[in-house]
CSV table of C-alpha atoms in Angstrom, one decimal:
chain,number,residue,atom,x,y,z
A,1,UNK,CA,143.0,28.3,3.1
A,2,UNK,CA,142.6,25.5,5.5
A,3,UNK,CA,139.2,26.7,6.6
A,4,UNK,CA,138.1,26.7,3.0
A,5,UNK,CA,138.9,23.0,2.4
A,6,UNK,CA,137.1,22.0,5.7
A,7,UNK,CA,134.0,24.0,4.8
A,8,UNK,CA,134.0,22.7,1.2
A,9,UNK,CA,134.1,19.1,2.5
A,10,UNK,CA,131.3,19.8,4.9
A,11,UNK,CA,129.2,21.4,2.2
A,12,UNK,CA,129.8,18.4,-0.1
A,13,UNK,CA,128.7,16.0,2.6
A,14,UNK,CA,125.6,18.0,3.4
A,15,UNK,CA,124.7,18.2,-0.3
A,16,UNK,CA,125.0,14.5,-0.8
A,17,UNK,CA,122.9,13.9,2.4
A,18,UNK,CA,120.3,16.3,1.1
A,19,UNK,CA,120.2,14.6,-2.3
A,20,UNK,CA,119.1,11.4,-0.7
A,21,UNK,CA,122.4,9.6,-1.0
A,22,UNK,CA,122.9,7.0,1.7
A,23,UNK,CA,126.0,7.3,3.8
A,24,UNK,CA,128.1,4.2,3.9
A,25,UNK,CA,128.8,2.9,7.4
A,26,UNK,CA,131.6,0.3,7.5
A,27,UNK,CA,130.4,-3.0,8.9
A,28,UNK,CA,132.9,-5.2,10.7
A,29,UNK,CA,132.4,-8.9,10.0
A,30,UNK,CA,134.0,-10.9,12.8
A,31,UNK,CA,135.4,-14.4,12.4
A,32,UNK,CA,132.6,-15.9,14.5
A,33,UNK,CA,130.0,-14.2,12.4
A,34,UNK,CA,131.6,-15.4,9.2
A,35,UNK,CA,131.8,-18.9,10.6
A,36,UNK,CA,128.1,-18.8,11.6
A,37,UNK,CA,127.1,-17.5,8.1
A,38,UNK,CA,129.2,-20.3,6.5
A,39,UNK,CA,127.6,-23.0,8.6
A,40,UNK,CA,124.1,-21.5,7.8
A,41,UNK,CA,124.9,-21.7,4.1
A,42,UNK,CA,126.1,-25.3,4.4
A,43,UNK,CA,122.9,-26.2,6.3
A,44,UNK,CA,120.7,-24.5,3.7
A,45,UNK,CA,122.5,-26.3,0.9
A,46,UNK,CA,122.1,-29.6,2.7
A,47,UNK,CA,118.4,-29.1,3.2
A,48,UNK,CA,117.9,-28.0,-0.5
A,49,UNK,CA,119.8,-31.1,-1.7
A,50,UNK,CA,117.9,-33.5,0.6
A,51,UNK,CA,114.6,-31.9,-0.6
A,52,UNK,CA,115.3,-32.8,-4.2
A,53,UNK,CA,116.1,-36.4,-3.4
A,54,UNK,CA,119.9,-36.2,-3.5
A,55,UNK,CA,121.7,-39.0,-1.7
A,56,UNK,CA,125.4,-39.7,-1.5
A,57,UNK,CA,126.5,-42.7,-3.5
A,58,UNK,CA,127.3,-45.6,-1.2
A,59,UNK,CA,128.9,-48.9,-2.0
A,60,UNK,CA,126.5,-51.4,-3.5
A,61,UNK,CA,125.8,-54.6,-1.5
A,62,UNK,CA,127.7,-57.6,-2.7
A,63,UNK,CA,125.9,-60.9,-3.5
A,64,UNK,CA,128.2,-62.8,-1.1
A,65,UNK,CA,128.0,-63.1,2.7
A,66,UNK,CA,131.6,-64.3,2.7
A,67,UNK,CA,134.4,-63.5,0.2
A,68,UNK,CA,137.9,-64.8,-0.3
A,69,UNK,CA,140.5,-62.7,-2.1
A,70,UNK,CA,144.1,-63.5,-3.1
A,71,UNK,CA,145.5,-60.0,-3.2
A,72,UNK,CA,149.3,-59.9,-2.6
A,73,UNK,CA,150.0,-58.9,1.0
A,74,UNK,CA,151.7,-55.6,-0.1
A,75,UNK,CA,149.1,-54.7,-2.7
A,76,UNK,CA,147.8,-51.1,-2.2
A,77,UNK,CA,144.6,-52.0,-4.2
A,78,UNK,CA,144.1,-55.0,-2.0
A,79,UNK,CA,144.5,-53.0,1.2
A,80,UNK,CA,141.9,-50.4,0.0
A,81,UNK,CA,139.5,-53.1,-1.2
A,82,UNK,CA,139.7,-54.9,2.2
A,83,UNK,CA,139.1,-51.6,4.0
A,84,UNK,CA,136.0,-50.8,1.9
A,85,UNK,CA,134.6,-54.3,2.5
A,86,UNK,CA,135.2,-54.1,6.3
A,87,UNK,CA,133.6,-50.7,6.7
A,88,UNK,CA,130.8,-50.4,4.2
A,89,UNK,CA,129.5,-53.9,3.4
A,90,UNK,CA,127.6,-56.8,4.9
A,91,UNK,CA,130.2,-59.1,3.4
A,92,UNK,CA,132.9,-60.7,5.5
A,93,UNK,CA,136.4,-61.5,4.2
A,94,UNK,CA,137.6,-65.0,4.9
A,95,UNK,CA,141.1,-66.5,4.7
A,96,UNK,CA,140.0,-70.0,3.6
A,97,UNK,CA,138.7,-70.2,0.0
A,98,UNK,CA,136.6,-73.3,0.9
A,99,UNK,CA,134.7,-71.3,3.5
A,100,UNK,CA,133.7,-68.5,1.0
A,101,UNK,CA,130.6,-68.1,-1.0
A,102,UNK,CA,132.6,-66.2,-3.6
A,103,UNK,CA,136.2,-65.9,-4.6
A,104,UNK,CA,137.8,-62.9,-6.1
A,105,UNK,CA,140.9,-64.2,-7.9
A,106,UNK,CA,143.4,-61.6,-8.8
A,107,UNK,CA,145.1,-62.6,-12.0
A,108,UNK,CA,147.4,-59.6,-12.4
A,109,UNK,CA,148.0,-56.1,-11.1
A,110,UNK,CA,150.6,-53.7,-12.5
A,111,UNK,CA,151.6,-50.1,-12.7
A,112,UNK,CA,152.9,-48.8,-16.1
A,113,UNK,CA,154.5,-45.5,-17.2
A,114,UNK,CA,154.9,-44.8,-20.9
A,115,UNK,CA,156.4,-41.8,-22.6
A,116,UNK,CA,153.8,-40.2,-25.0
A,117,UNK,CA,155.4,-36.9,-25.8
A,118,UNK,CA,158.9,-35.5,-26.3
A,119,UNK,CA,160.4,-32.0,-26.3
A,120,UNK,CA,162.2,-30.5,-29.3
A,121,UNK,CA,165.5,-31.8,-27.8
A,122,UNK,CA,164.3,-35.3,-27.5
A,123,UNK,CA,163.6,-35.4,-23.7
A,124,UNK,CA,160.4,-37.0,-22.4
A,125,UNK,CA,157.8,-34.3,-21.9
A,126,UNK,CA,154.6,-36.2,-21.2
A,127,UNK,CA,153.9,-39.6,-19.7
A,128,UNK,CA,150.8,-41.8,-19.5
A,129,UNK,CA,150.4,-43.6,-16.2
A,130,UNK,CA,148.4,-46.9,-16.3
A,131,UNK,CA,147.0,-49.1,-13.6
A,132,UNK,CA,146.1,-52.6,-14.9
A,133,UNK,CA,144.1,-55.0,-12.9
A,134,UNK,CA,142.9,-58.5,-14.1
A,135,UNK,CA,140.6,-60.7,-12.1
A,136,UNK,CA,137.8,-63.3,-12.2
A,137,UNK,CA,135.1,-64.3,-9.8
A,138,UNK,CA,134.2,-67.9,-8.8
A,139,UNK,CA,131.5,-69.3,-6.5
A,140,UNK,CA,131.9,-71.9,-3.8
A,141,UNK,CA,131.6,-74.7,-6.4
A,142,UNK,CA,134.3,-73.1,-8.5
A,143,UNK,CA,131.9,-72.1,-11.2
A,144,UNK,CA,132.9,-68.9,-13.0
A,145,UNK,CA,130.5,-66.1,-12.1
A,146,UNK,CA,132.6,-63.5,-13.9
A,147,UNK,CA,135.1,-64.5,-16.6
A,148,UNK,CA,138.6,-63.0,-16.6
A,149,UNK,CA,138.2,-59.2,-16.8
A,150,UNK,CA,140.7,-56.4,-17.1
A,151,UNK,CA,140.3,-52.9,-15.8
A,152,UNK,CA,142.7,-50.3,-17.1
A,153,UNK,CA,142.9,-46.8,-15.8
A,154,UNK,CA,144.9,-44.1,-17.4
A,155,UNK,CA,146.1,-40.6,-16.4
A,156,UNK,CA,148.4,-38.2,-18.3
A,157,UNK,CA,151.2,-36.2,-16.6
A,158,UNK,CA,153.7,-33.7,-17.9
A,159,UNK,CA,157.3,-33.8,-17.0
A,160,UNK,CA,159.6,-31.0,-16.0
A,161,UNK,CA,163.4,-31.1,-15.3
A,162,UNK,CA,163.0,-28.2,-12.8
A,163,UNK,CA,160.2,-29.7,-10.7
A,164,UNK,CA,161.3,-33.3,-10.3
A,165,UNK,CA,160.2,-33.8,-6.7
A,166,UNK,CA,156.8,-32.2,-7.3
A,167,UNK,CA,156.2,-34.3,-10.4
A,168,UNK,CA,157.1,-37.5,-8.4
A,169,UNK,CA,154.6,-36.5,-5.7
A,170,UNK,CA,151.9,-35.7,-8.4
A,171,UNK,CA,152.6,-39.1,-10.0
A,172,UNK,CA,152.1,-40.9,-6.7
A,173,UNK,CA,148.9,-38.9,-6.0
A,174,UNK,CA,147.6,-39.9,-9.5
A,175,UNK,CA,148.3,-43.6,-8.8
A,176,UNK,CA,146.4,-43.4,-5.5
A,177,UNK,CA,143.4,-41.8,-7.2
A,178,UNK,CA,143.5,-44.5,-9.8
A,179,UNK,CA,143.6,-47.2,-7.0
A,180,UNK,CA,140.5,-45.6,-5.4
A,181,UNK,CA,138.7,-45.5,-8.8
A,182,UNK,CA,139.7,-49.1,-9.4
A,183,UNK,CA,138.3,-50.3,-6.1
A,184,UNK,CA,135.0,-48.5,-6.7
A,185,UNK,CA,134.7,-50.1,-10.2
A,186,UNK,CA,135.6,-53.5,-8.8
A,187,UNK,CA,132.9,-53.2,-6.1
A,188,UNK,CA,130.3,-52.2,-8.7
A,189,UNK,CA,131.2,-55.1,-10.9
A,190,UNK,CA,131.0,-57.5,-8.0
A,191,UNK,CA,127.6,-56.1,-6.9
A,192,UNK,CA,126.3,-56.6,-10.5
A,193,UNK,CA,126.9,-60.3,-10.4
A,194,UNK,CA,123.6,-62.3,-10.6
A,195,UNK,CA,123.7,-65.5,-8.6
């Protein structure tokens, strides 16, 4: 009985080999080979993107060599704005408004959280997070280059009584993303000023 099963398996293997079926040989892909293939794929994608003219968006150059800002010392938006200016721009931040070619006057900055949806029992189910920022831009002669302008960013977030800590972390993450978006919008608006 045992011999019959062994011979039957051998006959099936020989029949499939004679029929032209390819035998599958397991290939072991090691971690180093996988890493090399991944790097090769990334390099190929980079060459293809560069060949079509793709370029990462960089911060636009501001029309001021020196800029004064009156962000509050504990403002997260102000800290991110100062970091972007120091790293990516030809503009220097100064502490004296009289020494600046341009002045970014912050008129207001606030975070808001509003309930926009309720459960059937009357508990808050969905919130809208808002980041409001009001500013204006003046030149060295105190002429208004950009009138008072307001940027409002909104994000929606759902609420859950069982995941309170996770929702608080998600809320903080959304506010940080809005701050980054706000700084990018602010830099683009400053760069668009014609002097």
